[in-house]
mmCIF file of C-alpha atoms in Angstrom:
data_model
loop_
_atom_site.group_PDB
_atom_site.id
_atom_site.type_symbol
_atom_site.label_atom_id
_atom_site.label_comp_id
_atom_site.label_asym_id
_atom_site.label_seq_id
_atom_site.Cartn_x
_atom_site.Cartn_y
_atom_site.Cartn_z
ATOM 1 C CA MET A 292 -29.151 -32.365 17.835
ATOM 2 C CA GLU A 293 -26.708 -34.250 15.634
ATOM 3 C CA GLU A 294 -27.005 -31.561 12.955
ATOM 4 C CA THR A 295 -26.248 -28.841 15.517
ATOM 5 C CA LYS A 296 -23.126 -30.677 16.667
ATOM 6 C CA LYS A 297 -22.006 -31.066 13.066
ATOM 7 C CA LYS A 298 -22.432 -27.342 12.378
ATOM 8 C CA ALA A 299 -20.521 -26.514 15.543
ATOM 9 C CA ALA A 300 -17.699 -28.827 14.495
ATOM 10 C CA VAL A 301 -17.523 -27.221 11.056
ATOM 11 C CA LYS A 302 -17.424 -23.766 12.630
ATOM 12 C CA ALA A 303 -14.674 -24.796 15.043
ATOM 13 C CA THR A 304 -12.653 -26.307 12.206
ATOM 14 C CA ALA A 305 -13.027 -23.137 10.173
ATOM 15 C CA GLU A 306 -11.752 -21.100 13.083
ATOM 16 C CA GLU A 307 -8.751 -23.381 13.507
ATOM 17 C CA THR A 308 -7.835 -23.196 9.829
ATOM 18 C CA LYS A 309 -7.782 -19.437 9.631
ATOM 19 C CA SER A 310 -4.544 -18.070 8.287
ATOM 20 C CA ALA A 311 -1.962 -16.351 10.414
ATOM 21 C CA PRO A 312 -3.005 -13.053 12.007
ATOM 22 C CA LYS A 313 -3.347 -10.289 9.439
ATOM 23 C CA LEU A 314 -0.895 -7.433 9.474
ATOM 24 C CA THR A 315 -2.259 -4.267 10.994
ATOM 25 C CA LYS A 316 -2.030 -1.036 9.019
ATOM 26 C CA ALA A 317 0.905 0.016 11.168
ATOM 27 C CA GLU A 318 2.658 -3.309 10.534
ATOM 28 C CA GLU A 319 2.013 -3.046 6.783
ATOM 29 C CA LYS A 320 3.456 0.463 6.759
ATOM 30 C CA SER A 321 6.482 -0.631 8.809
ATOM 31 C CA LYS A 322 7.167 -3.602 6.521
ATOM 32 C CA ALA A 323 6.761 -1.415 3.429
ATOM 33 C CA THR A 324 9.197 1.146 4.857
ATOM 34 C CA THR A 325 11.773 -1.591 5.495
ATOM 35 C CA LEU A 326 11.396 -2.896 1.938
ATOM 36 C CA ARG A 327 11.814 0.609 0.530
ATOM 37 C CA ILE A 328 14.968 1.211 2.554
ATOM 38 C CA ILE A 329 16.440 -2.077 1.291
ATOM 39 C CA SER A 330 15.467 -1.087 -2.269
ATOM 40 C CA ILE A 331 17.255 2.249 -1.976
ATOM 41 C CA ILE A 332 20.381 0.543 -0.610
ATOM 42 C CA LEU A 333 20.337 -1.911 -3.530
ATOM 43 C CA TRP A 334 19.925 0.912 -6.051
ATOM 44 C CA VAL A 335 22.911 2.687 -4.513
ATOM 45 C CA LEU A 336 24.912 -0.540 -4.900
ATOM 46 C CA ALA A 337 23.711 -0.818 -8.510
ATOM 47 C CA ILE A 338 24.957 2.687 -9.246
ATOM 48 C CA GLY A 339 28.240 1.731 -7.593
ATOM 49 C CA PHE A 340 28.646 -1.230 -9.942
ATOM 50 C CA GLU A 341 27.809 1.046 -12.869
ATOM 51 C CA VAL A 342 30.563 3.442 -11.750
ATOM 52 C CA LEU A 343 33.018 0.542 -11.561
ATOM 53 C CA ALA A 344 32.051 -0.480 -15.105
ATOM 54 C CA ILE A 345 32.554 3.105 -16.313
ATOM 55 C CA LEU A 346 35.945 3.376 -14.608
ATOM 56 C CA THR A 347 36.948 0.078 -16.188
ATOM 57 C CA LEU A 348 35.825 1.318 -19.597
ATOM 58 C CA LEU A 349 37.801 4.563 -19.238
ATOM 59 C CA LYS A 350 40.804 2.556 -17.967
ATOM 60 C CA ALA A 351 40.823 4.589 -14.777
ATOM 61 C CA LEU A 352 40.500 1.306 -12.883
ATOM 62 C CA TYR A 353 42.637 -1.743 -13.537
ATOM 63 C CA ILE A 354 41.797 -5.112 -11.997
ATOM 64 C CA PRO A 355 44.063 -8.046 -12.835
ATOM 65 C CA GLY A 356 42.891 -11.558 -13.549
ATOM 66 C CA LEU A 357 40.327 -10.936 -16.277
ATOM 67 C CA SER A 358 40.133 -8.790 -19.377
ATOM 68 C CA GLN A 359 38.543 -5.343 -19.458
ATOM 69 C CA MET A 360 35.525 -6.764 -21.286
ATOM 70 C CA TRP A 361 34.852 -9.499 -18.734
ATOM 71 C CA TRP A 362 35.179 -7.196 -15.740
ATOM 72 C CA MET A 363 32.673 -4.820 -17.352
ATOM 73 C CA ILE A 364 30.238 -7.676 -18.021
ATOM 74 C CA ILE A 365 30.551 -8.821 -14.388
ATOM 75 C CA PHE A 366 29.823 -5.301 -13.114
ATOM 76 C CA ILE A 367 26.837 -4.975 -15.487
ATOM 77 C CA VAL A 368 25.390 -8.305 -14.290
ATOM 78 C CA LEU A 369 25.818 -7.293 -10.622
ATOM 79 C CA ASP A 370 24.208 -3.959 -11.470
ATOM 80 C CA LEU A 371 21.292 -5.801 -13.075
ATOM 81 C CA VAL A 372 20.779 -8.167 -10.125
ATOM 82 C CA CYS A 373 20.669 -5.252 -7.670
ATOM 83 C CA CYS A 374 18.228 -3.361 -9.910
ATOM 84 C CA ILE A 375 15.862 -6.315 -10.294
ATOM 85 C CA VAL A 376 15.755 -7.186 -6.593
ATOM 86 C CA ALA A 377 15.337 -3.522 -5.631
ATOM 87 C CA SER A 378 12.450 -2.968 -8.056
ATOM 88 C CA GLN A 379 10.631 -6.126 -6.920
ATOM 89 C CA LEU A 380 10.892 -5.110 -3.271
ATOM 90 C CA TRP A 381 9.769 -1.587 -4.147
ATOM 91 C CA LYS A 382 6.699 -2.925 -5.965
ATOM 92 C CA LYS A 383 5.898 -5.228 -3.037
ATOM 93 C CA ALA A 384 6.046 -2.232 -0.718
ATOM 94 C CA SER A 385 3.742 -0.312 -3.064
ATOM 95 C CA PHE A 386 1.036 -2.945 -2.582
ATOM 96 C CA LEU A 387 1.503 -3.185 1.185
ATOM 97 C CA ASP A 388 1.427 0.584 1.668
ATOM 98 C CA PRO A 389 0.243 2.248 -1.561
ATOM 99 C CA PHE A 390 1.002 5.852 -2.377
ATOM 100 C CA LYS A 391 -1.801 8.409 -2.420
ATOM 101 C CA LYS A 392 -3.033 9.583 -5.799
ATOM 102 C CA THR A 393 -5.379 12.411 -4.808
ATOM 103 C CA GLY A 394 -3.665 15.709 -5.514
ATOM 104 C CA ASN A 395 -0.435 13.899 -6.394
ATOM 105 C CA LYS A 396 -0.975 12.246 -9.767
ATOM 106 C CA VAL A 397 2.502 13.012 -11.135
ATOM 107 C CA GLY A 398 4.191 11.952 -7.913
ATOM 108 C CA PHE A 399 2.052 8.794 -7.833
ATOM 109 C CA VAL A 400 3.287 7.782 -11.285
ATOM 110 C CA ILE A 401 6.922 8.597 -10.517
ATOM 111 C CA LEU A 402 6.950 6.712 -7.209
ATOM 112 C CA ASN A 403 5.229 3.636 -8.667
ATOM 113 C CA GLN A 404 7.534 3.561 -11.696
ATOM 114 C CA LEU A 405 10.727 4.257 -9.776
ATOM 115 C CA GLY A 406 12.013 0.832 -10.815
ATOM 116 C CA VAL A 407 12.032 1.915 -14.470
ATOM 117 C CA ILE A 408 13.549 5.305 -13.652
ATOM 118 C CA MET A 409 16.358 3.700 -11.670
ATOM 119 C CA ALA A 410 16.978 1.174 -14.460
ATOM 120 C CA VAL A 411 17.655 4.101 -16.788
ATOM 121 C CA VAL A 412 19.903 5.774 -14.211
ATOM 122 C CA CYS A 413 21.848 2.554 -13.629
ATOM 123 C CA PHE A 414 22.550 1.716 -17.281
ATOM 124 C CA LEU A 415 21.999 4.607 -19.700
ATOM 125 C CA PRO A 416 25.116 6.657 -18.728
ATOM 126 C CA LEU A 417 27.291 3.582 -19.293
ATOM 127 C CA ILE A 418 25.659 2.874 -22.658
ATOM 128 C CA ILE A 419 26.221 6.479 -23.784
ATOM 129 C CA LEU A 420 29.892 6.283 -22.797
ATOM 130 C CA LEU A 421 30.260 3.004 -24.687
ATOM 131 C CA PHE A 422 29.039 4.749 -27.849
ATOM 132 C CA THR A 423 31.151 7.872 -27.347
ATOM 133 C CA ASN A 424 34.449 6.290 -26.252
ATOM 134 C CA LYS A 425 35.291 4.085 -29.203
ATOM 135 C CA ASP A 426 39.018 4.268 -28.558
ATOM 136 C CA LYS A 427 38.864 2.742 -25.065
ATOM 137 C CA MET A 428 38.150 -0.839 -26.159
ATOM 138 C CA ASP A 429 38.662 -2.937 -29.241
ATOM 139 C CA LYS A 430 35.623 -2.959 -31.542
ATOM 140 C CA LYS A 431 34.514 -6.543 -30.876
ATOM 141 C CA SER A 432 34.695 -6.218 -27.082
ATOM 142 C CA ARG A 433 32.897 -2.859 -27.152
ATOM 143 C CA ILE A 434 30.060 -4.284 -29.255
ATOM 144 C CA ILE A 435 29.658 -7.251 -26.897
ATOM 145 C CA VAL A 436 29.623 -5.075 -23.769
ATOM 146 C CA THR A 437 27.229 -2.583 -25.393
ATOM 147 C CA VAL A 438 24.776 -5.344 -26.292
ATOM 148 C CA VAL A 439 24.978 -6.765 -22.757
ATOM 149 C CA ALA A 440 24.349 -3.311 -21.262
ATOM 150 C CA ILE A 441 21.367 -2.608 -23.553
ATOM 151 C CA VAL A 442 19.812 -6.000 -22.782
ATOM 152 C CA ALA A 443 20.358 -5.365 -19.061
ATOM 153 C CA LEU A 444 18.619 -1.984 -19.369
ATOM 154 C CA LEU A 445 15.635 -3.537 -21.151
ATOM 155 C CA VAL A 446 15.333 -6.398 -18.636
ATOM 156 C CA ALA A 447 15.654 -4.087 -15.628
ATOM 157 C CA GLY A 448 13.155 -1.643 -17.120
ATOM 158 C CA LEU A 449 10.608 -4.326 -17.967
ATOM 159 C CA LEU A 450 10.821 -6.006 -14.556
ATOM 160 C CA GLY A 451 10.831 -2.655 -12.809
ATOM 161 C CA TRP A 452 7.624 -1.468 -14.468
ATOM 162 C CA ASN A 453 4.587 -1.556 -12.218
ATOM 163 C CA PHE A 454 1.884 -2.414 -14.747
ATOM 164 C CA ASN A 455 -0.995 -2.208 -12.281
ATOM 165 C CA PRO A 456 -0.307 0.219 -9.445
ATOM 166 C CA ILE A 457 -2.972 0.738 -6.828
ATOM 167 C CA SER A 458 -3.473 3.906 -4.817
ATOM 168 C CA ALA A 459 -4.034 4.181 -1.084
ATOM 169 C CA GLU A 460 -7.552 5.420 -1.797
ATOM 170 C CA GLU A 461 -8.374 2.435 -4.024
ATOM 171 C CA LYS A 462 -7.038 -0.068 -1.500
ATOM 172 C CA ALA A 463 -9.069 1.531 1.300
ATOM 173 C CA ALA A 464 -12.208 1.508 -0.859
ATOM 174 C CA ALA A 465 -11.718 -2.186 -1.699
ATOM 175 C CA GLU A 466 -11.198 -3.133 1.957
ATOM 176 C CA GLU A 467 -14.363 -1.278 2.928
ATOM 177 C CA ALA A 468 -16.558 -2.627 0.115
ATOM 178 C CA LEU A 469 -15.395 -6.258 -0.001
ATOM 179 C CA THR A 470 -15.556 -7.857 3.436
ATOM 180 C CA GLU A 471 -15.807 -11.458 2.220
ATOM 181 C CA ASP A 472 -12.915 -13.556 0.922
ATOM 182 C CA VAL A 473 -11.812 -13.070 -2.674
ATOM 183 C CA VAL A 474 -9.810 -15.372 -4.924
ATOM 184 C CA TRP A 475 -6.926 -15.074 -7.378
ATOM 185 C CA THR A 476 -4.741 -17.293 -9.539
ATOM 186 C CA ALA A 477 -0.990 -17.849 -9.726
ATOM 187 C CA TYR A 478 -0.711 -15.427 -12.617
ATOM 188 C CA GLY A 479 -2.183 -12.084 -13.555
ATOM 189 C CA HIS A 480 -2.986 -8.948 -11.598
ATOM 190 C CA LYS A 481 -6.721 -9.336 -10.876
ATOM 191 C CA TYR A 482 -8.644 -10.733 -7.955
ATOM 192 C CA HIS A 483 -12.156 -12.156 -8.233
ATOM 193 C CA LEU A 484 -15.215 -12.632 -6.095
ATOM 194 C CA GLY A 485 -15.424 -16.158 -4.716
ATOM 195 C CA GLU A 486 -16.315 -18.373 -1.793
ATOM 196 C CA ALA A 487 -14.282 -20.217 0.823
ATOM 197 C CA HIS A 488 -15.163 -23.810 1.734
ATOM 198 C CA VAL A 489 -13.813 -25.720 4.725
ATOM 199 C CA ASP A 490 -13.765 -29.519 4.694
ATOM 200 C CA PRO A 491 -15.410 -30.625 7.982
ATOM 201 C CA VAL A 492 -13.141 -33.657 8.203
ATOM 202 C CA THR A 493 -9.699 -32.447 7.115
ATOM 203 C CA GLY A 494 -10.211 -28.770 7.875
ATOM 204 C CA GLU A 495 -8.750 -27.915 4.481
ATOM 205 C CA LYS A 496 -9.932 -24.614 3.047
ATOM 206 C CA THR A 497 -10.650 -24.423 -0.663
ATOM 207 C CA TYR A 498 -12.012 -21.664 -2.854
ATOM 208 C CA THR A 499 -14.433 -21.482 -5.770
ATOM 209 C CA SER A 500 -15.600 -18.703 -8.047
ATOM 210 C CA GLU A 501 -18.353 -18.245 -10.595
ATOM 211 C CA CYS A 502 -16.155 -16.040 -12.771
ATOM 212 C CA HIS A 503 -15.782 -17.574 -16.231
ATOM 213 C CA THR A 504 -12.359 -15.982 -16.735
ATOM 214 C CA ILE A 505 -10.725 -18.290 -14.175
ATOM 215 C CA ALA A 506 -12.632 -21.482 -14.891
ATOM 216 C CA ASN A 507 -10.500 -24.594 -14.280
ATOM 217 C CA SER A 508 -7.743 -22.495 -12.655
ATOM 218 C CA THR A 509 -6.098 -23.282 -9.336
ATOM 219 C CA LEU A 510 -7.405 -20.695 -6.911
ATOM 220 C CA PHE A 511 -5.849 -18.987 -3.929
ATOM 221 C CA GLY A 512 -7.944 -17.003 -1.513
ATOM 222 C CA GLY A 513 -8.062 -14.621 1.383
ATOM 223 C CA SER A 514 -9.189 -11.131 2.230
ATOM 224 C CA VAL A 515 -9.019 -8.372 -0.351
ATOM 225 C CA THR A 516 -6.040 -7.029 1.609
ATOM 226 C CA ASP A 517 -4.273 -10.370 1.113
ATOM 227 C CA ALA A 518 -5.017 -10.211 -2.612
ATOM 228 C CA ILE A 519 -3.625 -6.694 -2.979
ATOM 229 C CA ASP A 520 -0.576 -7.521 -0.869
ATOM 230 C CA ALA A 521 0.012 -10.443 -3.258
ATOM 231 C CA GLY A 522 0.109 -7.997 -6.177
ATOM 232 C CA ARG A 523 -3.476 -8.528 -7.380
ATOM 233 C CA SER A 524 -4.431 -4.875 -7.581
ATOM 234 C CA GLU A 525 -7.544 -4.893 -9.797
ATOM 235 C CA LEU A 526 -11.012 -6.319 -9.214
ATOM 236 C CA CYS A 527 -12.149 -8.361 -12.215
ATOM 237 C CA TYR A 528 -14.547 -6.328 -14.336
ATOM 238 C CA TYR A 529 -16.985 -9.206 -14.790
ATOM 239 C CA CYS A 530 -17.074 -9.950 -11.067
ATOM 240 C CA ALA A 531 -17.668 -6.272 -10.356
ATOM 241 C CA LYS A 532 -20.580 -6.033 -12.789
ATOM 242 C CA ARG A 533 -22.147 -9.204 -11.378
ATOM 243 C CA ALA A 534 -21.798 -7.954 -7.802
ATOM 244 C CA GLU A 535 -23.362 -4.616 -8.695
ATOM 245 C CA LYS A 536 -26.277 -6.300 -10.485
ATOM 246 C CA GLU A 537 -26.990 -9.285 -8.211
ATOM 247 C CA GLN A 538 -25.893 -8.004 -4.798
ATOM 248 C CA GLY A 539 -26.358 -4.280 -5.219
ATOM 249 C CA LEU A 540 -22.803 -3.557 -4.085
ATOM 250 C CA GLU A 541 -21.511 -0.051 -4.652
ATOM 251 C CA LEU A 542 -17.991 -0.479 -6.017
ATOM 252 C CA ASP A 543 -17.187 3.101 -6.973
ATOM 253 C CA GLY A 544 -13.614 4.035 -6.143
ATOM 254 C CA LEU A 545 -12.200 0.540 -6.569
ATOM 255 C CA ASN A 546 -9.450 -0.249 -9.029
ATOM 256 C CA ILE A 547 -11.520 -2.168 -11.602
ATOM 257 C CA GLU A 548 -10.189 -3.381 -14.917
ATOM 258 C CA GLU A 549 -12.136 -2.021 -17.856
ATOM 259 C CA GLY A 550 -13.810 -4.498 -20.174
ATOM 260 C CA VAL A 551 -16.850 -5.159 -22.291
ATOM 261 C CA GLU A 552 -20.130 -5.448 -20.411
ATOM 262 C CA GLU A 553 -21.128 -8.802 -21.837
ATOM 263 C CA LEU A 554 -21.502 -10.650 -18.527
ATOM 264 C CA ALA A 555 -24.181 -8.331 -17.225
ATOM 265 C CA GLY A 556 -25.975 -8.522 -20.557
ATOM 266 C CA GLU A 557 -25.574 -4.817 -21.185
#
């Protein structure tokens, strides 16, 4: 009797400690659309700052108070900030509501790497003009502004790159195949198979995993949808092989990182 009450208490505590209601597919799509609209607005602003920098370079725009060089650096920095924020929001949207890959492989790549494409659009024309208009600035100032612009392009491109995009088909396959909670760490792009544990006294939920690649790491957990929404787009290869061997799970169609098959002993 006492054991039954204890189990009931644990179950009730687990129910109480569940996370906030999950977003529905419609809500995910709506949120992703909002993020994409904001991204586009920010990219338009970034192009606007680039235009201001170009006009300042060509001396078609004069703003008192600071030198030509400093105004150009300010516009480049504002351009960079807009580009970075836009690309991060765009990538977040791509995990909430991934693009389809089937029959659209080229479009899938372009849409997922739009952050890099826009980085080029927002900086390369200015850099070309800096190299071709040597008479518009003194040599030292032009070199400084050119270096700043090139660094900005590299930073925006690197942060805009989506290293691990996931398709709509892969996300749907993961949600169908993995119904239990998964875990992930603060860094990286993979999620792992794991277990959730609820303390019967405090109600605190903790997570563990048998995966050797995240041993001694602080773990976060939730549904596979939560993991993907958090930017963890790939199922760990070792976890996948173990699940296929020990649990007989069919994981075809999931986004699984390639690796050596040492864990399964193959």
